[in-house]
Every structure is written in structure tokens, then in C-alpha cells.
mmCIF file of C-alpha atoms in Angstrom:
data_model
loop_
_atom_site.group_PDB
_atom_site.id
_atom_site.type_symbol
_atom_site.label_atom_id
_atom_site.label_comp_id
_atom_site.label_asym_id
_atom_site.label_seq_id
_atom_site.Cartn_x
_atom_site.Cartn_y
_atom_site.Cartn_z
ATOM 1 C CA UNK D 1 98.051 -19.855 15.860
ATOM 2 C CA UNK D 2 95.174 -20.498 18.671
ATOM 3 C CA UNK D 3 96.342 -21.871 21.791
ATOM 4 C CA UNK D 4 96.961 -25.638 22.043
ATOM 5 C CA UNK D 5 94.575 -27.774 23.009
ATOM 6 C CA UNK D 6 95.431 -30.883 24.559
ATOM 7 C CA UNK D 7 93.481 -34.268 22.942
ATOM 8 C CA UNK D 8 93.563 -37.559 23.057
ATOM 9 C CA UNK D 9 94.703 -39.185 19.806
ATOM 10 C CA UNK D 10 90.921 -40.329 18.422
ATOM 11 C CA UNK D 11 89.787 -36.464 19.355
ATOM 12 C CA UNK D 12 92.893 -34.732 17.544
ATOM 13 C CA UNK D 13 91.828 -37.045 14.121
ATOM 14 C CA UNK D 14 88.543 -35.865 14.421
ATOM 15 C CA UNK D 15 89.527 -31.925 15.028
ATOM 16 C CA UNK D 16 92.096 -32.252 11.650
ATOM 17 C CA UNK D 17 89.165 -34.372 9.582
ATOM 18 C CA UNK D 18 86.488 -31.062 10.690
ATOM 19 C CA UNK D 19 89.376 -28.855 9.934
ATOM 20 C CA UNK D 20 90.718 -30.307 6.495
ATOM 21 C CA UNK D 21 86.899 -31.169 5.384
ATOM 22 C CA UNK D 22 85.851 -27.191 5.766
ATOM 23 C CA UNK D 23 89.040 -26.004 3.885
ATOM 24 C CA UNK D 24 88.722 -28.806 1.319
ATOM 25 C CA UNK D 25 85.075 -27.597 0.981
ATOM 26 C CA UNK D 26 85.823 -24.011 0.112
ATOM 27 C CA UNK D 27 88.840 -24.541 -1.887
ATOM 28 C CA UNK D 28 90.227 -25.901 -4.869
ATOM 29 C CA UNK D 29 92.566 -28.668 -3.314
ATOM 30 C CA UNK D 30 95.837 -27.089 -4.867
ATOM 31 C CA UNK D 31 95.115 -23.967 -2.720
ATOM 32 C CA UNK D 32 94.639 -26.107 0.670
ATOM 33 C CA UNK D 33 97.900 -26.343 2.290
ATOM 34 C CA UNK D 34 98.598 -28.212 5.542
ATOM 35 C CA UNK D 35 100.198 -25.367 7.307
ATOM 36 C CA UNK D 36 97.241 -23.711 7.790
ATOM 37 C CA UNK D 37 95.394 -26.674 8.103
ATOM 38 C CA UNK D 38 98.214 -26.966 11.696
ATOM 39 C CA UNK D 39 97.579 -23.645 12.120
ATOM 40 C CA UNK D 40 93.308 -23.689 12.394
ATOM 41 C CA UNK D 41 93.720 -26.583 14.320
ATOM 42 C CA UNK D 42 96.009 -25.090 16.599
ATOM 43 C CA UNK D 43 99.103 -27.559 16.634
ATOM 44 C CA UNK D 44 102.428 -27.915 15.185
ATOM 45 C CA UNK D 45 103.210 -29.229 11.298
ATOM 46 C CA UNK D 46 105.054 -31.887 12.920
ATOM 47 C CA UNK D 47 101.853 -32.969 14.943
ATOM 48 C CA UNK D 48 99.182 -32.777 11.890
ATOM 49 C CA UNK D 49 102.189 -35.053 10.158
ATOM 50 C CA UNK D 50 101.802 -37.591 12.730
ATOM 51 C CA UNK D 51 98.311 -38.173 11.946
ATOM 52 C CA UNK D 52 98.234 -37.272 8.065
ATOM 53 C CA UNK D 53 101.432 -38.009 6.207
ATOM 54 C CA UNK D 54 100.534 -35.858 3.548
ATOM 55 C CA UNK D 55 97.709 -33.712 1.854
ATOM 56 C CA UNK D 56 96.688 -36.880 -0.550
ATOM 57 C CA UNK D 57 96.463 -38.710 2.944
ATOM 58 C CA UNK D 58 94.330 -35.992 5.046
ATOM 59 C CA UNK D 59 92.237 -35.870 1.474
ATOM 60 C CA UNK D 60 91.526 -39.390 1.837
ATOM 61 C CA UNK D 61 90.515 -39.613 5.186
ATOM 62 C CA UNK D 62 87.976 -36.422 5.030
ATOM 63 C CA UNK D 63 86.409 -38.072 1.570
ATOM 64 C CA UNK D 64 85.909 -41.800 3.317
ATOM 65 C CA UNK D 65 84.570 -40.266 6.171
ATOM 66 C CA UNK D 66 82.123 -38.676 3.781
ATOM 67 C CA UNK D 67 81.134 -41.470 1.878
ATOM 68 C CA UNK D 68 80.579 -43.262 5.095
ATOM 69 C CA UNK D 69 77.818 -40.484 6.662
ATOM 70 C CA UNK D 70 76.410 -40.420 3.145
ATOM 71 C CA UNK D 71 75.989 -44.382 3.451
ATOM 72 C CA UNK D 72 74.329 -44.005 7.316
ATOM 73 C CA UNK D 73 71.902 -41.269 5.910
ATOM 74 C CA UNK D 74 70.758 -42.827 3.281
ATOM 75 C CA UNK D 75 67.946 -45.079 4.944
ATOM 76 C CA UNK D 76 66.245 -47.106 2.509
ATOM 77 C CA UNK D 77 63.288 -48.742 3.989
ATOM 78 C CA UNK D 78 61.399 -51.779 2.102
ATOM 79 C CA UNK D 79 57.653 -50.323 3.708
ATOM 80 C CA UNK D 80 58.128 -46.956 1.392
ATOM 81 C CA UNK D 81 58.249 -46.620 -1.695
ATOM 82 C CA UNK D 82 61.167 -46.916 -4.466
ATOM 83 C CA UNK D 83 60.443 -43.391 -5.276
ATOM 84 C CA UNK D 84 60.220 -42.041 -1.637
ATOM 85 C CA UNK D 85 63.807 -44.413 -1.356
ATOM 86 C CA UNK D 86 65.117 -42.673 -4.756
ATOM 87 C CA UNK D 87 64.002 -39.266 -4.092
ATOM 88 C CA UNK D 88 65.402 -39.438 -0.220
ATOM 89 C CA UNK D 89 68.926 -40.833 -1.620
ATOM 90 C CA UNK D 90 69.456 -38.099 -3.955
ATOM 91 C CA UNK D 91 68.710 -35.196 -2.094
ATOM 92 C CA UNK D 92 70.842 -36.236 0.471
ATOM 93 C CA UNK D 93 73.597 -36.956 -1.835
ATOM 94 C CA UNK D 94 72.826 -33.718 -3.541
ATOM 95 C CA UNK D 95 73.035 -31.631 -0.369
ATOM 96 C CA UNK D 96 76.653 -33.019 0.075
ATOM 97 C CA UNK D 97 78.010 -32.380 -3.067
ATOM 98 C CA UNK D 98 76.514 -28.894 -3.323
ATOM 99 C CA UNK D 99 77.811 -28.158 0.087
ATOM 100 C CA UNK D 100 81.287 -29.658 -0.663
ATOM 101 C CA UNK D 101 81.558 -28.685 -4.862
ATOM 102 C CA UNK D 102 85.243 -28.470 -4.439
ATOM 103 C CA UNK D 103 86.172 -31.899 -2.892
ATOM 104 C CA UNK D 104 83.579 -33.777 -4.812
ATOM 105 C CA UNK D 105 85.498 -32.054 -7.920
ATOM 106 C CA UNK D 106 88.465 -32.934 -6.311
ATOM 107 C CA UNK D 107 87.979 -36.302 -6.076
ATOM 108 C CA UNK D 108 85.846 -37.308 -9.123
ATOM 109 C CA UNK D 109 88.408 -35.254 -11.720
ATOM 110 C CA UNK D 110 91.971 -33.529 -9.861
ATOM 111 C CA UNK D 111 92.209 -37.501 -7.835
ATOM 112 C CA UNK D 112 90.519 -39.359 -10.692
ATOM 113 C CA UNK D 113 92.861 -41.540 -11.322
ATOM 114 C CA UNK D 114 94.166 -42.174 -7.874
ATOM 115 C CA UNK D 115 93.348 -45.637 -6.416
ATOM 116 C CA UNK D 116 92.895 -44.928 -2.852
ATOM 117 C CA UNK D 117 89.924 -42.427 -3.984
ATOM 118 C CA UNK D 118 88.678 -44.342 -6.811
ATOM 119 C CA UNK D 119 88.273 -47.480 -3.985
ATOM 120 C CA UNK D 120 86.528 -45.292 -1.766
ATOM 121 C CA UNK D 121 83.950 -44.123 -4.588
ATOM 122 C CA UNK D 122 83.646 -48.274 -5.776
ATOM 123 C CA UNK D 123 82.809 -49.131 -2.266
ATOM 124 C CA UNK D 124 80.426 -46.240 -1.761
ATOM 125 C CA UNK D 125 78.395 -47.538 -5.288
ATOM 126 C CA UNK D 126 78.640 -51.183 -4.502
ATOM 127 C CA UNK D 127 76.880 -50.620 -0.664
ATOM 128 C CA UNK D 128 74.188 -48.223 -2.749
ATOM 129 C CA UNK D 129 73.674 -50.675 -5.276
ATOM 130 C CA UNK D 130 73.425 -53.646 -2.318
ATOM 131 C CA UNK D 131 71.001 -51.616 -0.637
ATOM 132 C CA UNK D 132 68.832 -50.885 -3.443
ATOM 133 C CA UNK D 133 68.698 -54.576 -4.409
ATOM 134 C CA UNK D 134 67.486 -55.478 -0.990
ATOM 135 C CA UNK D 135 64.532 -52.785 -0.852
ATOM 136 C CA UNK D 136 63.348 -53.954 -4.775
ATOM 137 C CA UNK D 137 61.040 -57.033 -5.603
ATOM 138 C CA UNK D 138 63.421 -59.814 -7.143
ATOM 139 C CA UNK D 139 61.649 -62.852 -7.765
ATOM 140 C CA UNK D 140 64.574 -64.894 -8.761
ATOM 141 C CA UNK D 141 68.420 -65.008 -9.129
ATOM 142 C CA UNK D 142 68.344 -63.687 -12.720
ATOM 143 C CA UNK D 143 65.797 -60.836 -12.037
ATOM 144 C CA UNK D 144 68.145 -60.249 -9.282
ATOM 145 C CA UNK D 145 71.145 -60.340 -11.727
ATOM 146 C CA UNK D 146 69.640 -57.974 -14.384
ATOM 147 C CA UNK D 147 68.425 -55.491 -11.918
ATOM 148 C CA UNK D 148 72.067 -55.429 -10.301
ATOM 149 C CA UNK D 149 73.255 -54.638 -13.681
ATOM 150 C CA UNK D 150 71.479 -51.664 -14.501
ATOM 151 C CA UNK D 151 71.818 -50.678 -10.934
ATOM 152 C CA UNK D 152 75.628 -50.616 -10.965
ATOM 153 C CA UNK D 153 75.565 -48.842 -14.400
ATOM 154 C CA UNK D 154 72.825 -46.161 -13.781
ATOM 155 C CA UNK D 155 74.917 -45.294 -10.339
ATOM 156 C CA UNK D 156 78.071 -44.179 -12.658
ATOM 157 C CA UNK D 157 75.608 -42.734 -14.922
ATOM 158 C CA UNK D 158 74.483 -40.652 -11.626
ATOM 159 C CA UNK D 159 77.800 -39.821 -10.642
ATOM 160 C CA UNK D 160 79.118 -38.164 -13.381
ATOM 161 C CA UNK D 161 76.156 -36.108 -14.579
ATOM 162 C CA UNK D 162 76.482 -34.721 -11.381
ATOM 163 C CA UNK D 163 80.269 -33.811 -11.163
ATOM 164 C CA UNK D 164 79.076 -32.384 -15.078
ATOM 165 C CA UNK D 165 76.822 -30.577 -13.060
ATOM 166 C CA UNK D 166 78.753 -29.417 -10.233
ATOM 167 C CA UNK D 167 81.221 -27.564 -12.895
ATOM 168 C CA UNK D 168 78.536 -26.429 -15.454
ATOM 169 C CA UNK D 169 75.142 -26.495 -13.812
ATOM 170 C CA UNK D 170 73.059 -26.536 -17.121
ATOM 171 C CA UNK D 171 69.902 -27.451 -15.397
ATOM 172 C CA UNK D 172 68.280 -26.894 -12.365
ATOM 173 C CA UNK D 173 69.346 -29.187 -9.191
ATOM 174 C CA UNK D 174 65.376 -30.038 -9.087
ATOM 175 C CA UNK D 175 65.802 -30.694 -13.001
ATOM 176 C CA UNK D 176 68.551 -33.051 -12.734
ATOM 177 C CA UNK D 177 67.502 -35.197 -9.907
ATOM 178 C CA UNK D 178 64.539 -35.933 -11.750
ATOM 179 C CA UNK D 179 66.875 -36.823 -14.628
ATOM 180 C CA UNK D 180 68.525 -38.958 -12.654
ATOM 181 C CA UNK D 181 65.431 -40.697 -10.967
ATOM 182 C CA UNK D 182 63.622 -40.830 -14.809
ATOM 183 C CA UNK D 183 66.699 -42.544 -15.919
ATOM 184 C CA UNK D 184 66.195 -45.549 -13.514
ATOM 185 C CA UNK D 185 62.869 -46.543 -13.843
ATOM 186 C CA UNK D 186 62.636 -46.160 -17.490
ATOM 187 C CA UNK D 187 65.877 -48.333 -17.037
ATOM 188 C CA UNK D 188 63.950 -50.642 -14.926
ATOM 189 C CA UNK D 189 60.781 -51.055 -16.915
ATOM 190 C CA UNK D 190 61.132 -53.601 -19.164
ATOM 191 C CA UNK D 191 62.482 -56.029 -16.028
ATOM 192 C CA UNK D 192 59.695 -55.778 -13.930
ATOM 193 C CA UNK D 193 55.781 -56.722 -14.160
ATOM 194 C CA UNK D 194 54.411 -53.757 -13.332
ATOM 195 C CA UNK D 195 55.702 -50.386 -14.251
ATOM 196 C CA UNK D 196 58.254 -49.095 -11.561
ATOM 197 C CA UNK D 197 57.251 -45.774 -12.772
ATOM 198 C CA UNK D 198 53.068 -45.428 -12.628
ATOM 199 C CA UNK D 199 53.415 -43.869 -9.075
ATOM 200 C CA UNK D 200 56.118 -40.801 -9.651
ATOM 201 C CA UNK D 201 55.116 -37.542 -10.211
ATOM 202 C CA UNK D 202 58.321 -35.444 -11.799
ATOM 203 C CA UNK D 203 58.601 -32.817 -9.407
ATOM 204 C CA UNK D 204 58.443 -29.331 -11.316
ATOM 205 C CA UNK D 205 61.596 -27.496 -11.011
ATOM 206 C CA UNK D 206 61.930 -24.360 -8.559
ATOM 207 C CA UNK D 207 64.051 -21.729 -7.960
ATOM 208 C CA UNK D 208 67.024 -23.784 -7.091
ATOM 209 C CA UNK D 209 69.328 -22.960 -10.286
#
């Protein structure tokens, strides 16, 4: 165990979260264990219990913490472009669950059914989806209403092609984010005057299988 470093409560959570988010990254999360989660942070079980009840809990915390970078990175500005918007949202997305394959697998299919995670993923979709709707032209309540629709749907539709993806990878990442993208406006076409669509240009996929 590395020498013990004194912190104040707010800096110890945020040591365990760093510590707990690497492990959870490279490992399934049967094989994390929160001894040696104590141990990399340098402190006694008893200590990492004081801050994390459990595994589930210490799970939790490193996933909402995720989901709540994910949110502050993904900028969607009304002066660019829904595709720019789209195209910026995924990739960052996409960078975190390639980067993190085992706790987005962890959450989305070992936790799927537990309700602390599954609230954390709702309230990650709902701010997407409110953030979309505010960068989109609406002209009225029921545009507004039909758009939210598809919205909310094509966002579940996202998230599980890409935890399909995470364990399988049957297309390129390039391949599927276009999927993805494709999947909205030709979702969105028939709601909106002018094609959502005219301005994209399908990236061609690259190396990135």
C-alpha cells in the first residue's frame, strides 16, 4: 500500500472516484474489488467504506460523475449547425464509451436493471433531448411535441446500438455514428419544411474498426 496521504473529505471522494473510474474502465466490474481499490488509493478498507458503502455505491458515483462531464462537453450551440451539433455530440460520447467499454457495459447490461443506474442514464437522455429541442427550429407547441418524441426515442435507439457495438463491433465506429446521425434526420424529415438532411455529407469510414 502507498503511503497515506492526508485529504480533506471533498479531495479523498475525488482520489476514490479517479481511482474506482480507471479500474472500472479496464475491468469487467465482477473483477473490481474494493480492496484494491483502498489499496491504489492508499487508505484503509474502513476509510474507502466511509465514503462508498459498497461497490454498487462507488459504481454509481464514478458513472454520474460521467454522465455529468459528458453533459458539460457536449456544447450545442444554436449559430452551428444541427449536423456540426450531432456530429460534435457523438464523438464525444463515442470517445467515452470506447475509452470506458467495460463500465458503459457495466451499466447498460450487468446494472441494467438497477434503478439508481437506470435514473442516472434517464436523466442523462432527458438533458440531451432538452438541449437538442432548444438548438432546433420549433414553430409551435405541437412541432415542439413531435420533435420531442422522436428525440426521446431515437436517443434509446442510440444507446443501445452502441452498447451492441461496444460488445460486437460489426461496423466501423465512423460507420455507426453515421448510422446513428442518418437515423435522426431521416427521422426528422417529414416534421420539418425543409429537409434537415440537404447539408450532411456521410463521412466515409476510416481505419477506425
Amino acid at each position: 500500500m502507498p503511503p497515506r496521504q492526508r485529504l480533506d473529505p471533498a479531495d479523498r471522494r475525488a482520489q476514490l472516484l479517479a481511482v474506482g473510474a480507471r479500474l472500472f474502465a479496464a475491468r469487467p466490474y465482477a473483477d473490481v474489488l474494493m480492496e484494491e481499490v483502498a489499496q491504489e488509493a492508499g487508505i484503509s478498507r474502513a476509510l474507502l467504506y466511509r465514503h462508498f458503502p459498497s461497490k454498487h455505491a462507488l459504481f454509481a458515483a464514478v458513472y454520474q460523475q460521467a454522465a455529468d462531464r459528458l453533459l458539460a462537453e457536449t456544447r450545442l450551440d444554436p449559430t452551428h449547425s444541427l449536423i456540426e451539433q450531432l456530429v460534435q455530440g457523438m464523438d464525444i460520447h463515442l470517445d467515452y464509451f470506447v475509452a470506458n467499454r467495460n463500465a458503459v457495459l457495466t451499466a447498460n447490461r450487468v446494472l441494467a436493471g438497477d434503478p439508481v443506474i437506470q435514473s442516472i442514464m434517464t436523466n442523462e437522455l432527458d438533458a440531451l433531448r432538452t438541449r437538442l429541442l432548444a438548438v432546433l427550429p420549433l414553430t409551435d407547441d405541437a412541432a415542439r411535441e413531435a420533435v420531442s418524441a422522436v428525440l426521446k426515442s431515437w436517443l434509446v435507439f442510440v444507446q443501445v446500438l452502441c452498447v451492441d457495438w461496444l460488445a460486437h463491433e460489426t461496423c466501423t465506429r465512423t460507420q455507426l455514428r453515421n448510422i446513428c446521425i442518418g437515423a435522426l434526420l431521416g427521422a426528422l424529415r417529414p416534421l420539418f419544411p425543409d429537409d434537415p438532411a440537404l447539408e450532411w455529407s456521410p463521412q466515409q469510414p476510416e481505419n477506425d474498426a
